[in-house]
Amino acid sequence: MTLNRRLRPNPPSQRSDSDDLGILNEQILFLVFRSMKWDIQVLCSTASVNHKLQAIVKRLLWRELCAHSAPRMIESLESAAPSGRIGGGWHTLAKLMFFCCGCEPTLNFKVSRPTPGHFVKSSRFSKTSGQSFLTKRCRGDLLYVSDPCEHPMGEKEDDLGIYRGVFKGFDKSKTRAYLIGRRVKLEERVRCPYCGAPEWSMTAAGLVPKSAARRLGSHHGALEYFVCVNGHMHGSCWLVPLSSDDNEDDEMDGSDDSDFDDNDGGVRRIGYDDRTATNGSMCSMGEEVVVDGPAK
């Protein structure tokens, strides 16, 4: 669907005095937010003003924010979405792109204290990294995964890494087919922090390959991640302290889960104050997408 078809200018007969100021004119709103480079915090504030603005932001502006921030990733996701509709809605994808969901203790991943969610300054999503999270039986799926957001947990604990991602065309993915075919149960106490949908634990399903730990800079077994029925993914891991002698690529052990061609430069950790990303930048391989979060 083109932008011109999504825009719905108000008929003159329906305009009130406030409408004439442009606050409910979709074309004007689009131009205003484009000039502001789609500031997500202003978008959130606008959506909270009233139901009419909330409807416009939900139907039109969240999608434009996502497309502005990560055009290649959004083009890929939309190509597999029926009628351009993303699972869970564009507002949930925008939240996934710009919000670290934090971490709560689970059955398979214990933490000494909960870690609250927060907006991120920048994130890098990579489909090459996503391949590390797919077992051999699920290779062929396309999963975009962020670098881990690093959270210090104190001197006596390793740093906590929190990451998130999204599947392309999850409804037709091998991952979903395996989960349903094996009748893997949905988690009773965990819901997707982005869309609120039920989730599967990939740990419980036996779908966590060793390559995921290598990609994150963690130990095998020191991580967990979930995938919801809409194809959103989030997880946590304990990060191995980095040193000049570390070389994760040398740990390839030749198992069925590790025959992965690592070609995007390895793990890159994202601190809370990371501001190094540039909007919409891409590597020469077209594998990575960088999105900028709010500057405040």
PDB file of N, CA and C in Angstrom, residues 66-133:
ATOM      1  N   CYS A  66       8.993   3.215  11.644  1.00  0.00           N
ATOM      2  CA  CYS A  66       9.782   2.000  11.426  1.00  0.00           C
ATOM      3  C   CYS A  66      10.490   2.046  10.077  1.00  0.00           C
ATOM      4  N   ALA A  67       9.766   2.447   9.035  1.00  0.00           N
ATOM      5  CA  ALA A  67      10.347   2.477   7.691  1.00  0.00           C
ATOM      6  C   ALA A  67      11.462   3.505   7.589  1.00  0.00           C
ATOM      7  N   HIS A  68      11.318   4.622   8.290  1.00  0.00           N
ATOM      8  CA  HIS A  68      12.376   5.645   8.290  1.00  0.00           C
ATOM      9  C   HIS A  68      13.627   5.136   8.995  1.00  0.00           C
ATOM     10  N   SER A  69      13.427   4.403  10.086  1.00  0.00           N
ATOM     11  CA  SER A  69      14.559   3.991  10.922  1.00  0.00           C
ATOM     12  C   SER A  69      15.306   2.800  10.350  1.00  0.00           C
ATOM     13  N   ALA A  70      14.593   1.864   9.747  1.00  0.00           N
ATOM     14  CA  ALA A  70      15.219   0.639   9.233  1.00  0.00           C
ATOM     15  C   ALA A  70      14.555   0.254   7.918  1.00  0.00           C
ATOM     16  N   PRO A  71      14.784   1.008   6.848  1.00  0.00           N
ATOM     17  CA  PRO A  71      14.039   0.795   5.599  1.00  0.00           C
ATOM     18  C   PRO A  71      14.221  -0.586   4.983  1.00  0.00           C
ATOM     19  N   ARG A  72      15.433  -1.122   5.001  1.00  0.00           N
ATOM     20  CA  ARG A  72      15.658  -2.422   4.378  1.00  0.00           C
ATOM     21  C   ARG A  72      15.004  -3.540   5.190  1.00  0.00           C
ATOM     22  N   MET A  73      15.097  -3.471   6.496  1.00  0.00           N
ATOM     23  CA  MET A  73      14.478  -4.492   7.333  1.00  0.00           C
ATOM     24  C   MET A  73      12.959  -4.458   7.182  1.00  0.00           C
ATOM     25  N   ILE A  74      12.372  -3.267   7.174  1.00  0.00           N
ATOM     26  CA  ILE A  74      10.924  -3.150   7.049  1.00  0.00           C
ATOM     27  C   ILE A  74      10.463  -3.628   5.679  1.00  0.00           C
ATOM     28  N   GLU A  75      11.205  -3.307   4.641  1.00  0.00           N
ATOM     29  CA  GLU A  75      10.852  -3.794   3.305  1.00  0.00           C
ATOM     30  C   GLU A  75      10.831  -5.319   3.278  1.00  0.00           C
ATOM     31  N   SER A  76      11.804  -5.939   3.938  1.00  0.00           N
ATOM     32  CA  SER A  76      11.872  -7.392   3.987  1.00  0.00           C
ATOM     33  C   SER A  76      10.691  -7.965   4.767  1.00  0.00           C
ATOM     34  N   LEU A  77      10.387  -7.400   5.931  1.00  0.00           N
ATOM     35  CA  LEU A  77       9.290  -7.897   6.749  1.00  0.00           C
ATOM     36  C   LEU A  77       7.952  -7.729   6.046  1.00  0.00           C
ATOM     37  N   GLU A  78       7.771  -6.606   5.384  1.00  0.00           N
ATOM     38  CA  GLU A  78       6.504  -6.352   4.695  1.00  0.00           C
ATOM     39  C   GLU A  78       6.291  -7.293   3.515  1.00  0.00           C
ATOM     40  N   SER A  79       7.362  -7.713   2.894  1.00  0.00           N
ATOM     41  CA  SER A  79       7.222  -8.574   1.718  1.00  0.00           C
ATOM     42  C   SER A  79       6.604  -9.921   2.060  1.00  0.00           C
ATOM     43  N   ALA A  80       6.669 -10.297   3.330  1.00  0.00           N
ATOM     44  CA  ALA A  80       6.089 -11.577   3.757  1.00  0.00           C
ATOM     45  C   ALA A  80       4.826 -11.388   4.584  1.00  0.00           C
ATOM     46  N   ALA A  81       4.360 -10.135   4.698  1.00  0.00           N
ATOM     47  CA  ALA A  81       3.193  -9.850   5.528  1.00  0.00           C
ATOM     48  C   ALA A  81       1.951  -9.699   4.656  1.00  0.00           C
ATOM     49  N   PRO A  82       0.869 -10.390   4.970  1.00  0.00           N
ATOM     50  CA  PRO A  82      -0.355 -10.257   4.190  1.00  0.00           C
ATOM     51  C   PRO A  82      -0.922  -8.844   4.268  1.00  0.00           C
ATOM     52  N   SER A  83      -1.137  -8.220   3.110  1.00  0.00           N
ATOM     53  CA  SER A  83      -1.686  -6.855   3.031  1.00  0.00           C
ATOM     54  C   SER A  83      -0.831  -5.848   3.790  1.00  0.00           C
ATOM     55  N   GLY A  84       0.453  -6.155   3.969  1.00  0.00           N
ATOM     56  CA  GLY A  84       1.341  -5.230   4.662  1.00  0.00           C
ATOM     57  C   GLY A  84       1.107  -5.142   6.154  1.00  0.00           C
ATOM     58  N   ARG A  85       0.382  -6.091   6.729  1.00  0.00           N
ATOM     59  CA  ARG A  85       0.099  -6.068   8.156  1.00  0.00           C
ATOM     60  C   ARG A  85       1.126  -6.899   8.914  1.00  0.00           C
ATOM     61  N   ILE A  86       1.799  -6.237   9.840  1.00  0.00           N
ATOM     62  CA  ILE A  86       2.830  -6.884  10.640  1.00  0.00           C
ATOM     63  C   ILE A  86       2.181  -7.524  11.863  1.00  0.00           C
ATOM     64  N   GLY A  87       2.626  -8.733  12.221  1.00  0.00           N
ATOM     65  CA  GLY A  87       2.075  -9.420  13.382  1.00  0.00           C
ATOM     66  C   GLY A  87       2.189  -8.589  14.639  1.00  0.00           C
ATOM     67  N   GLY A  88       1.054  -8.353  15.281  1.00  0.00           N
ATOM     68  CA  GLY A  88       1.037  -7.541  16.492  1.00  0.00           C
ATOM     69  C   GLY A  88       0.843  -6.065  16.230  1.00  0.00           C
ATOM     70  N   GLY A  89       1.004  -5.628  14.976  1.00  0.00           N
ATOM     71  CA  GLY A  89       0.822  -4.211  14.650  1.00  0.00           C
ATOM     72  C   GLY A  89       2.132  -3.448  14.602  1.00  0.00           C
ATOM     73  N   TRP A  90       2.101  -2.316  13.907  1.00  0.00           N
ATOM     74  CA  TRP A  90       3.307  -1.499  13.745  1.00  0.00           C
ATOM     75  C   TRP A  90       3.769  -0.895  15.064  1.00  0.00           C
ATOM     76  N   HIS A  91       2.832  -0.601  15.962  1.00  0.00           N
ATOM     77  CA  HIS A  91       3.238  -0.008  17.241  1.00  0.00           C
ATOM     78  C   HIS A  91       4.080  -0.989  18.055  1.00  0.00           C
ATOM     79  N   THR A  92       3.786  -2.285  17.941  1.00  0.00           N
ATOM     80  CA  THR A  92       4.589  -3.260  18.675  1.00  0.00           C
ATOM     81  C   THR A  92       5.977  -3.418  18.053  1.00  0.00           C
ATOM     82  N   LEU A  93       6.063  -3.330  16.732  1.00  0.00           N
ATOM     83  CA  LEU A  93       7.371  -3.417  16.084  1.00  0.00           C
ATOM     84  C   LEU A  93       8.220  -2.203  16.434  1.00  0.00           C
ATOM     85  N   ALA A  94       7.586  -1.016  16.476  1.00  0.00           N
ATOM     86  CA  ALA A  94       8.319   0.189  16.870  1.00  0.00           C
ATOM     87  C   ALA A  94       8.847   0.053  18.296  1.00  0.00           C
ATOM     88  N   LYS A  95       8.036  -0.499  19.179  1.00  0.00           N
ATOM     89  CA  LYS A  95       8.483  -0.705  20.556  1.00  0.00           C
ATOM     90  C   LYS A  95       9.652  -1.675  20.600  1.00  0.00           C
ATOM     91  N   LEU A  96       9.578  -2.739  19.819  1.00  0.00           N
ATOM     92  CA  LEU A  96      10.661  -3.721  19.785  1.00  0.00           C
ATOM     93  C   LEU A  96      11.957  -3.096  19.288  1.00  0.00           C
ATOM     94  N   MET A  97      11.860  -2.193  18.323  1.00  0.00           N
ATOM     95  CA  MET A  97      13.050  -1.574  17.759  1.00  0.00           C
ATOM     96  C   MET A  97      13.725  -0.612  18.725  1.00  0.00           C
ATOM     97  N   PHE A  98      12.933   0.044  19.577  1.00  0.00           N
ATOM     98  CA  PHE A  98      13.466   1.131  20.392  1.00  0.00           C
ATOM     99  C   PHE A  98      13.421   0.881  21.891  1.00  0.00           C
ATOM    100  N   PHE A  99      12.997  -0.308  22.323  1.00  0.00           N
ATOM    101  CA  PHE A  99      12.806  -0.528  23.758  1.00  0.00           C
ATOM    102  C   PHE A  99      13.421  -1.849  24.174  1.00  0.00           C
ATOM    103  N   CYS A 100      14.338  -1.788  25.134  1.00  0.00           N
ATOM    104  CA  CYS A 100      14.886  -2.992  25.771  1.00  0.00           C
ATOM    105  C   CYS A 100      13.893  -3.408  26.836  1.00  0.00           C
ATOM    106  N   CYS A 101      13.410  -4.650  26.764  1.00  0.00           N
ATOM    107  CA  CYS A 101      12.288  -5.078  27.607  1.00  0.00           C
ATOM    108  C   CYS A 101      12.675  -5.430  29.036  1.00  0.00           C
ATOM    109  N   GLY A 102      13.969  -5.410  29.362  1.00  0.00           N
ATOM    110  CA  GLY A 102      14.376  -5.790  30.703  1.00  0.00           C
ATOM    111  C   GLY A 102      14.366  -7.300  30.892  1.00  0.00           C
ATOM    112  N   CYS A 103      14.497  -7.726  32.125  1.00  0.00           N
ATOM    113  CA  CYS A 103      14.610  -9.162  32.399  1.00  0.00           C
ATOM    114  C   CYS A 103      13.990  -9.496  33.750  1.00  0.00           C
ATOM    115  N   GLU A 104      13.152 -10.528  33.747  1.00  0.00           N
ATOM    116  CA  GLU A 104      12.597 -11.104  34.964  1.00  0.00           C
ATOM    117  C   GLU A 104      13.124 -12.531  35.100  1.00  0.00           C
ATOM    118  N   PRO A 105      13.306 -13.018  36.325  1.00  0.00           N
ATOM    119  CA  PRO A 105      13.750 -14.406  36.492  1.00  0.00           C
ATOM    120  C   PRO A 105      12.714 -15.384  35.953  1.00  0.00           C
ATOM    121  N   THR A 106      13.179 -16.431  35.306  1.00  0.00           N
ATOM    122  CA  THR A 106      12.297 -17.461  34.763  1.00  0.00           C
ATOM    123  C   THR A 106      12.746 -18.830  35.263  1.00  0.00           C
ATOM    124  N   LEU A 107      12.030 -19.852  34.865  1.00  0.00           N
ATOM    125  CA  LEU A 107      12.349 -21.207  35.317  1.00  0.00           C
ATOM    126  C   LEU A 107      13.747 -21.621  34.887  1.00  0.00           C
ATOM    127  N   ASN A 108      14.156 -21.209  33.677  1.00  0.00           N
ATOM    128  CA  ASN A 108      15.441 -21.642  33.129  1.00  0.00           C
ATOM    129  C   ASN A 108      16.532 -20.573  33.175  1.00  0.00           C
ATOM    130  N   PHE A 109      16.203 -19.394  33.682  1.00  0.00           N
ATOM    131  CA  PHE A 109      17.201 -18.316  33.716  1.00  0.00           C
ATOM    132  C   PHE A 109      16.979 -17.505  34.996  1.00  0.00           C
ATOM    133  N   LYS A 110      17.921 -17.624  35.918  1.00  0.00           N
ATOM    134  CA  LYS A 110      17.790 -16.965  37.211  1.00  0.00           C
ATOM    135  C   LYS A 110      18.638 -15.692  37.255  1.00  0.00           C
ATOM    136  N   VAL A 111      18.072 -14.637  37.818  1.00  0.00           N
ATOM    137  CA  VAL A 111      18.800 -13.391  38.061  1.00  0.00           C
ATOM    138  C   VAL A 111      18.561 -12.982  39.503  1.00  0.00           C
ATOM    139  N   SER A 112      19.526 -12.264  40.077  1.00  0.00           N
ATOM    140  CA  SER A 112      19.431 -11.881  41.487  1.00  0.00           C
ATOM    141  C   SER A 112      18.360 -10.828  41.720  1.00  0.00           C
ATOM    142  N   ARG A 113      18.059 -10.050  40.690  1.00  0.00           N
ATOM    143  CA  ARG A 113      17.022  -9.021  40.801  1.00  0.00           C
ATOM    144  C   ARG A 113      16.482  -8.716  39.411  1.00  0.00           C
ATOM    145  N   PRO A 114      15.216  -8.321  39.318  1.00  0.00           N
ATOM    146  CA  PRO A 114      14.652  -7.955  38.011  1.00  0.00           C
ATOM    147  C   PRO A 114      15.357  -6.732  37.442  1.00  0.00           C
ATOM    148  N   THR A 115      15.443  -6.676  36.122  1.00  0.00           N
ATOM    149  CA  THR A 115      16.023  -5.529  35.423  1.00  0.00           C
ATOM    150  C   THR A 115      14.923  -4.826  34.645  1.00  0.00           C
ATOM    151  N   PRO A 116      14.660  -3.546  34.946  1.00  0.00           N
ATOM    152  CA  PRO A 116      13.558  -2.857  34.272  1.00  0.00           C
ATOM    153  C   PRO A 116      13.877  -2.559  32.811  1.00  0.00           C
ATOM    154  N   GLY A 117      12.837  -2.418  32.007  1.00  0.00           N
ATOM    155  CA  GLY A 117      13.015  -2.038  30.607  1.00  0.00           C
ATOM    156  C   GLY A 117      13.322  -0.560  30.467  1.00  0.00           C
ATOM    157  N   HIS A 118      13.787  -0.164  29.285  1.00  0.00           N
ATOM    158  CA  HIS A 118      14.134   1.234  29.046  1.00  0.00           C
ATOM    159  C   HIS A 118      14.238   1.493  27.543  1.00  0.00           C
ATOM    160  N   PHE A 119      14.060   2.746  27.150  1.00  0.00           N
ATOM    161  CA  PHE A 119      14.341   3.129  25.779  1.00  0.00           C
ATOM    162  C   PHE A 119      15.838   2.992  25.508  1.00  0.00           C
ATOM    163  N   VAL A 120      16.192   2.661  24.284  1.00  0.00           N
ATOM    164  CA  VAL A 120      17.596   2.548  23.908  1.00  0.00           C
ATOM    165  C   VAL A 120      17.978   3.710  23.001  1.00  0.00           C
ATOM    166  N   LYS A 121      19.223   4.136  23.125  1.00  0.00           N
ATOM    167  CA  LYS A 121      19.704   5.219  22.281  1.00  0.00           C
ATOM    168  C   LYS A 121      19.883   4.747  20.848  1.00  0.00           C
ATOM    169  N   SER A 122      20.345   3.508  20.686  1.00  0.00           N
ATOM    170  CA  SER A 122      20.543   2.968  19.341  1.00  0.00           C
ATOM    171  C   SER A 122      20.549   1.448  19.416  1.00  0.00           C
ATOM    172  N   SER A 123      20.232   0.823  18.305  1.00  0.00           N
ATOM    173  CA  SER A 123      20.236  -0.630  18.222  1.00  0.00           C
ATOM    174  C   SER A 123      20.708  -1.051  16.847  1.00  0.00           C
ATOM    175  N   ARG A 124      21.315  -2.231  16.786  1.00  0.00           N
ATOM    176  CA  ARG A 124      21.712  -2.801  15.507  1.00  0.00           C
ATOM    177  C   ARG A 124      21.037  -4.158  15.361  1.00  0.00           C
ATOM    178  N   PHE A 125      20.221  -4.308  14.335  1.00  0.00           N
ATOM    179  CA  PHE A 125      19.553  -5.574  14.053  1.00  0.00           C
ATOM    180  C   PHE A 125      20.231  -6.229  12.850  1.00  0.00           C
ATOM    181  N   SER A 126      20.475  -7.522  12.967  1.00  0.00           N
ATOM    182  CA  SER A 126      21.198  -8.223  11.914  1.00  0.00           C
ATOM    183  C   SER A 126      20.534  -9.557  11.618  1.00  0.00           C
ATOM    184  N   LYS A 127      20.297  -9.823  10.337  1.00  0.00           N
ATOM    185  CA  LYS A 127      19.772 -11.138   9.957  1.00  0.00           C
ATOM    186  C   LYS A 127      20.884 -12.185   9.962  1.00  0.00           C
ATOM    187  N   THR A 128      22.125 -11.764   9.810  1.00  0.00           N
ATOM    188  CA  THR A 128      23.239 -12.700   9.951  1.00  0.00           C
ATOM    189  C   THR A 128      23.327 -13.196  11.391  1.00  0.00           C
ATOM    190  N   SER A 129      23.208 -12.277  12.356  1.00  0.00           N
ATOM    191  CA  SER A 129      23.172 -12.698  13.756  1.00  0.00           C
ATOM    192  C   SER A 129      21.995 -13.619  14.014  1.00  0.00           C
ATOM    193  N   GLY A 130      20.867 -13.333  13.370  1.00  0.00           N
ATOM    194  CA  GLY A 130      19.682 -14.154  13.570  1.00  0.00           C
ATOM    195  C   GLY A 130      19.879 -15.603  13.189  1.00  0.00           C
ATOM    196  N   GLN A 131      20.742 -15.867  12.197  1.00  0.00           N
ATOM    197  CA  GLN A 131      20.999 -17.254  11.800  1.00  0.00           C
ATOM    198  C   GLN A 131      21.627 -18.060  12.930  1.00  0.00           C
ATOM    199  N   SER A 132      22.336 -17.380  13.830  1.00  0.00           N
ATOM    200  CA  SER A 132      22.967 -18.080  14.955  1.00  0.00           C
ATOM    201  C   SER A 132      21.944 -18.602  15.944  1.00  0.00           C
ATOM    202  N   PHE A 133      20.723 -18.098  15.886  1.00  0.00           N
ATOM    203  CA  PHE A 133      19.686 -18.502  16.831  1.00  0.00           C
ATOM    204  C   PHE A 133      18.766 -19.575  16.250  1.00  0.00           C
TER     205      PHE A 133
END
